[in-house]
Amino acid sequence: MGAYLARRLATLPLLLPGISAVSFALLNLAPGDPAEIVLRQRNPGQLPSPGEVAAMRVELGLDASLPAQYARWVSRALAGGPT
């Protein structure tokens, strides 16, 4: 039983990065612009202007490259903060 548990725990460091990468990719492949969705939820019934959407994308960090977004997402997840 101890050897089985040791093997399982040894594969964990290899498995977790893969799971996090797939999760991040699925979040980014979801339809819709997150900045526009946030703005529409804040102001129901109003369409946000392109300038408002651009400003929200900067505020949410969506203007950064995907590797930078992933690094930020992972670091916030490991710290236990909002992703």
mmCIF file of N, CA and C in Angstrom, residues 16-83:
data_model
loop_
_atom_site.group_PDB
_atom_site.id
_atom_site.type_symbol
_atom_site.label_atom_id
_atom_site.label_comp_id
_atom_site.label_asym_id
_atom_site.label_seq_id
_atom_site.Cartn_x
_atom_site.Cartn_y
_atom_site.Cartn_z
ATOM 1 N N LEU A 16 -0.481 17.917 -12.133
ATOM 2 C CA LEU A 16 -1.084 19.209 -11.800
ATOM 3 C C LEU A 16 -0.824 20.305 -12.835
ATOM 4 N N PRO A 17 0.402 20.463 -13.353
ATOM 5 C CA PRO A 17 0.596 21.482 -14.392
ATOM 6 C C PRO A 17 -0.237 21.208 -15.645
ATOM 7 N N GLY A 18 -0.374 19.950 -16.001
ATOM 8 C CA GLY A 18 -1.199 19.615 -17.169
ATOM 9 C C GLY A 18 -2.659 19.947 -16.951
ATOM 10 N N ILE A 19 -3.162 19.631 -15.775
ATOM 11 C CA ILE A 19 -4.559 19.937 -15.462
ATOM 12 C C ILE A 19 -4.779 21.448 -15.446
ATOM 13 N N SER A 20 -3.843 22.187 -14.870
ATOM 14 C CA SER A 20 -4.012 23.638 -14.816
ATOM 15 C C SER A 20 -3.944 24.245 -16.219
ATOM 16 N N ALA A 21 -3.068 23.731 -17.080
ATOM 17 C CA ALA A 21 -2.962 24.253 -18.441
ATOM 18 C C ALA A 21 -4.246 23.980 -19.235
ATOM 19 N N VAL A 22 -4.806 22.794 -19.078
ATOM 20 C CA VAL A 22 -6.057 22.469 -19.779
ATOM 21 C C VAL A 22 -7.195 23.338 -19.251
ATOM 22 N N SER A 23 -7.253 23.535 -17.950
ATOM 23 C CA SER A 23 -8.296 24.382 -17.368
ATOM 24 C C SER A 23 -8.186 25.809 -17.882
ATOM 25 N N PHE A 24 -6.976 26.348 -17.918
ATOM 26 C CA PHE A 24 -6.770 27.710 -18.411
ATOM 27 C C PHE A 24 -7.151 27.809 -19.883
ATOM 28 N N ALA A 25 -6.776 26.812 -20.669
ATOM 29 C CA ALA A 25 -7.108 26.830 -22.094
ATOM 30 C C ALA A 25 -8.619 26.799 -22.300
ATOM 31 N N LEU A 26 -9.324 25.978 -21.541
ATOM 32 C CA LEU A 26 -10.781 25.915 -21.679
ATOM 33 C C LEU A 26 -11.434 27.234 -21.297
ATOM 34 N N LEU A 27 -10.910 27.895 -20.269
ATOM 35 C CA LEU A 27 -11.446 29.205 -19.885
ATOM 36 C C LEU A 27 -11.253 30.221 -21.006
ATOM 37 N N ASN A 28 -10.121 30.159 -21.688
ATOM 38 C CA ASN A 28 -9.855 31.109 -22.760
ATOM 39 C C ASN A 28 -10.580 30.772 -24.052
ATOM 40 N N LEU A 29 -10.978 29.522 -24.216
ATOM 41 C CA LEU A 29 -11.706 29.128 -25.421
ATOM 42 C C LEU A 29 -13.214 29.321 -25.290
ATOM 43 N N ALA A 30 -13.670 29.645 -24.097
ATOM 44 C CA ALA A 30 -15.106 29.864 -23.882
ATOM 45 C C ALA A 30 -15.547 31.056 -24.728
ATOM 46 N N PRO A 31 -16.763 31.000 -25.258
ATOM 47 C CA PRO A 31 -17.223 32.100 -26.112
ATOM 48 C C PRO A 31 -17.460 33.380 -25.314
ATOM 49 N N GLY A 32 -17.278 34.494 -25.996
ATOM 50 C CA GLY A 32 -17.544 35.796 -25.393
ATOM 51 C C GLY A 32 -16.290 36.454 -24.857
ATOM 52 N N ASP A 33 -16.353 37.766 -24.765
ATOM 53 C CA ASP A 33 -15.262 38.565 -24.228
ATOM 54 C C ASP A 33 -15.532 38.803 -22.750
ATOM 55 N N PRO A 34 -14.657 38.324 -21.854
ATOM 56 C CA PRO A 34 -14.904 38.492 -20.425
ATOM 57 C C PRO A 34 -15.108 39.954 -20.016
ATOM 58 N N ALA A 35 -14.382 40.872 -20.647
ATOM 59 C CA ALA A 35 -14.523 42.287 -20.305
ATOM 60 C C ALA A 35 -15.929 42.784 -20.645
ATOM 61 N N GLU A 36 -16.420 42.398 -21.789
ATOM 62 C CA GLU A 36 -17.766 42.816 -22.196
ATOM 63 C C GLU A 36 -18.824 42.177 -21.298
ATOM 64 N N ILE A 37 -18.614 40.936 -20.917
ATOM 65 C CA ILE A 37 -19.563 40.248 -20.034
ATOM 66 C C ILE A 37 -19.632 40.951 -18.677
ATOM 67 N N VAL A 38 -18.476 41.329 -18.121
ATOM 68 C CA VAL A 38 -18.449 42.030 -16.832
ATOM 69 C C VAL A 38 -19.182 43.356 -16.941
ATOM 70 N N LEU A 39 -18.919 44.098 -18.010
ATOM 71 C CA LEU A 39 -19.561 45.405 -18.181
ATOM 72 C C LEU A 39 -21.072 45.270 -18.358
ATOM 73 N N ARG A 40 -21.505 44.251 -19.074
ATOM 74 C CA ARG A 40 -22.949 44.050 -19.250
ATOM 75 C C ARG A 40 -23.625 43.654 -17.943
ATOM 76 N N GLN A 41 -22.914 42.940 -17.080
ATOM 77 C CA GLN A 41 -23.479 42.580 -15.781
ATOM 78 C C GLN A 41 -23.548 43.790 -14.859
ATOM 79 N N ARG A 42 -22.584 44.670 -14.963
ATOM 80 C CA ARG A 42 -22.590 45.872 -14.127
ATOM 81 C C ARG A 42 -23.668 46.866 -14.555
ATOM 82 N N ASN A 43 -23.933 46.937 -15.846
ATOM 83 C CA ASN A 43 -24.919 47.875 -16.394
ATOM 84 C C ASN A 43 -25.913 47.128 -17.279
ATOM 85 N N PRO A 44 -26.860 46.431 -16.686
ATOM 86 C CA PRO A 44 -27.809 45.656 -17.483
ATOM 87 C C PRO A 44 -28.597 46.556 -18.444
ATOM 88 N N GLY A 45 -28.793 46.057 -19.629
ATOM 89 C CA GLY A 45 -29.579 46.780 -20.624
ATOM 90 C C GLY A 45 -28.788 47.796 -21.423
ATOM 91 N N GLN A 46 -27.528 48.005 -21.098
ATOM 92 C CA GLN A 46 -26.699 48.957 -21.828
ATOM 93 C C GLN A 46 -25.556 48.229 -22.514
ATOM 94 N N LEU A 47 -25.303 48.609 -23.764
ATOM 95 C CA LEU A 47 -24.162 48.046 -24.474
ATOM 96 C C LEU A 47 -22.922 48.875 -24.148
ATOM 97 N N PRO A 48 -21.849 48.240 -23.735
ATOM 98 C CA PRO A 48 -20.633 49.000 -23.422
ATOM 99 C C PRO A 48 -19.969 49.514 -24.695
ATOM 100 N N SER A 49 -19.356 50.675 -24.597
ATOM 101 C CA SER A 49 -18.644 51.241 -25.747
ATOM 102 C C SER A 49 -17.319 50.493 -25.927
ATOM 103 N N PRO A 50 -16.745 50.572 -27.123
ATOM 104 C CA PRO A 50 -15.445 49.926 -27.340
ATOM 105 C C PRO A 50 -14.364 50.442 -26.389
ATOM 106 N N GLY A 51 -14.417 51.714 -26.039
ATOM 107 C CA GLY A 51 -13.449 52.268 -25.097
ATOM 108 C C GLY A 51 -13.599 51.668 -23.712
ATOM 109 N N GLU A 52 -14.838 51.479 -23.282
ATOM 110 C CA GLU A 52 -15.089 50.861 -21.975
ATOM 111 C C GLU A 52 -14.594 49.422 -21.956
ATOM 112 N N VAL A 53 -14.826 48.711 -23.054
ATOM 113 C CA VAL A 53 -14.370 47.317 -23.144
ATOM 114 C C VAL A 53 -12.847 47.263 -23.107
ATOM 115 N N ALA A 54 -12.193 48.175 -23.823
ATOM 116 C CA ALA A 54 -10.725 48.194 -23.832
ATOM 117 C C ALA A 54 -10.182 48.497 -22.440
ATOM 118 N N ALA A 55 -10.795 49.445 -21.742
ATOM 119 C CA ALA A 55 -10.349 49.780 -20.388
ATOM 120 C C ALA A 55 -10.556 48.600 -19.434
ATOM 121 N N MET A 56 -11.661 47.888 -19.586
ATOM 122 C CA MET A 56 -11.920 46.731 -18.728
ATOM 123 C C MET A 56 -10.940 45.607 -19.021
ATOM 124 N N ARG A 57 -10.572 45.445 -20.298
ATOM 125 C CA ARG A 57 -9.590 44.413 -20.647
ATOM 126 C C ARG A 57 -8.245 44.698 -19.972
ATOM 127 N N VAL A 58 -7.873 45.983 -19.898
ATOM 128 C CA VAL A 58 -6.635 46.358 -19.209
ATOM 129 C C VAL A 58 -6.780 46.085 -17.715
ATOM 130 N N GLU A 59 -7.931 46.467 -17.136
ATOM 131 C CA GLU A 59 -8.160 46.265 -15.703
ATOM 132 C C GLU A 59 -8.114 44.786 -15.322
ATOM 133 N N LEU A 60 -8.650 43.938 -16.180
ATOM 134 C CA LEU A 60 -8.678 42.502 -15.912
ATOM 135 C C LEU A 60 -7.372 41.804 -16.297
ATOM 136 N N GLY A 61 -6.459 42.517 -16.951
ATOM 137 C CA GLY A 61 -5.193 41.924 -17.363
ATOM 138 C C GLY A 61 -5.296 41.115 -18.635
ATOM 139 N N LEU A 62 -6.356 41.322 -19.400
ATOM 140 C CA LEU A 62 -6.555 40.558 -20.626
ATOM 141 C C LEU A 62 -5.769 41.118 -21.801
ATOM 142 N N ASP A 63 -5.084 42.232 -21.583
ATOM 143 C CA ASP A 63 -4.256 42.814 -22.633
ATOM 144 C C ASP A 63 -2.861 42.188 -22.667
ATOM 145 N N ALA A 64 -2.539 41.397 -21.660
ATOM 146 C CA ALA A 64 -1.231 40.728 -21.593
ATOM 147 C C ALA A 64 -1.223 39.492 -22.494
ATOM 148 N N SER A 65 -0.038 38.980 -22.760
ATOM 149 C CA SER A 65 0.077 37.767 -23.578
ATOM 150 C C SER A 65 -0.504 36.570 -22.813
ATOM 151 N N LEU A 66 -0.847 35.515 -23.537
ATOM 152 C CA LEU A 66 -1.409 34.328 -22.886
ATOM 153 C C LEU A 66 -0.449 33.697 -21.877
ATOM 154 N N PRO A 67 0.859 33.604 -22.176
ATOM 155 C CA PRO A 67 1.758 33.064 -21.144
ATOM 156 C C PRO A 67 1.785 33.934 -19.880
ATOM 157 N N ALA A 68 1.725 35.247 -20.039
ATOM 158 C CA ALA A 68 1.711 36.140 -18.873
ATOM 159 C C ALA A 68 0.398 35.976 -18.098
ATOM 160 N N GLN A 69 -0.710 35.844 -18.819
ATOM 161 C CA GLN A 69 -2.001 35.621 -18.166
ATOM 162 C C GLN A 69 -1.997 34.298 -17.408
ATOM 163 N N TYR A 70 -1.415 33.264 -18.021
ATOM 164 C CA TYR A 70 -1.354 31.954 -17.370
ATOM 165 C C TYR A 70 -0.508 32.013 -16.101
ATOM 166 N N ALA A 71 0.640 32.682 -16.173
ATOM 167 C CA ALA A 71 1.511 32.802 -15.000
ATOM 168 C C ALA A 71 0.784 33.541 -13.872
ATOM 169 N N ARG A 72 0.071 34.598 -14.220
ATOM 170 C CA ARG A 72 -0.680 35.348 -13.209
ATOM 171 C C ARG A 72 -1.787 34.478 -12.625
ATOM 172 N N TRP A 73 -2.481 33.732 -13.472
ATOM 173 C CA TRP A 73 -3.585 32.868 -13.048
ATOM 174 C C TRP A 73 -3.072 31.788 -12.088
ATOM 175 N N VAL A 74 -1.947 31.167 -12.432
ATOM 176 C CA VAL A 74 -1.379 30.109 -11.590
ATOM 177 C C VAL A 74 -0.914 30.690 -10.251
ATOM 178 N N SER A 75 -0.242 31.830 -10.305
ATOM 179 C CA SER A 75 0.261 32.400 -9.043
ATOM 180 C C SER A 75 -0.880 32.803 -8.117
ATOM 181 N N ARG A 76 -1.956 33.327 -8.688
ATOM 182 C CA ARG A 76 -3.106 33.698 -7.856
ATOM 183 C C ARG A 76 -3.805 32.454 -7.340
ATOM 184 N N ALA A 77 -3.861 31.398 -8.123
ATOM 185 C CA ALA A 77 -4.488 30.162 -7.666
ATOM 186 C C ALA A 77 -3.682 29.531 -6.536
ATOM 187 N N LEU A 78 -2.360 29.536 -6.649
ATOM 188 C CA LEU A 78 -1.511 28.974 -5.602
ATOM 189 C C LEU A 78 -1.570 29.796 -4.322
ATOM 190 N N ALA A 79 -1.792 31.098 -4.457
ATOM 191 C CA ALA A 79 -1.900 31.965 -3.279
ATOM 192 C C ALA A 79 -3.282 31.893 -2.643
ATOM 193 N N GLY A 80 -4.218 31.248 -3.328
ATOM 194 C CA GLY A 80 -5.567 31.120 -2.797
ATOM 195 C C GLY A 80 -6.446 32.320 -3.062
ATOM 196 N N GLY A 81 -6.020 33.184 -3.970
ATOM 197 C CA GLY A 81 -6.799 34.370 -4.298
ATOM 198 C C GLY A 81 -7.729 34.128 -5.457
ATOM 199 N N PRO A 82 -8.477 35.153 -5.839
ATOM 200 C CA PRO A 82 -9.366 34.995 -6.993
ATOM 201 C C PRO A 82 -8.551 34.844 -8.263
ATOM 202 N N THR A 83 -8.982 33.960 -9.126
ATOM 203 C CA THR A 83 -8.272 33.745 -10.381
ATOM 204 C C THR A 83 -8.932 34.576 -11.404
#
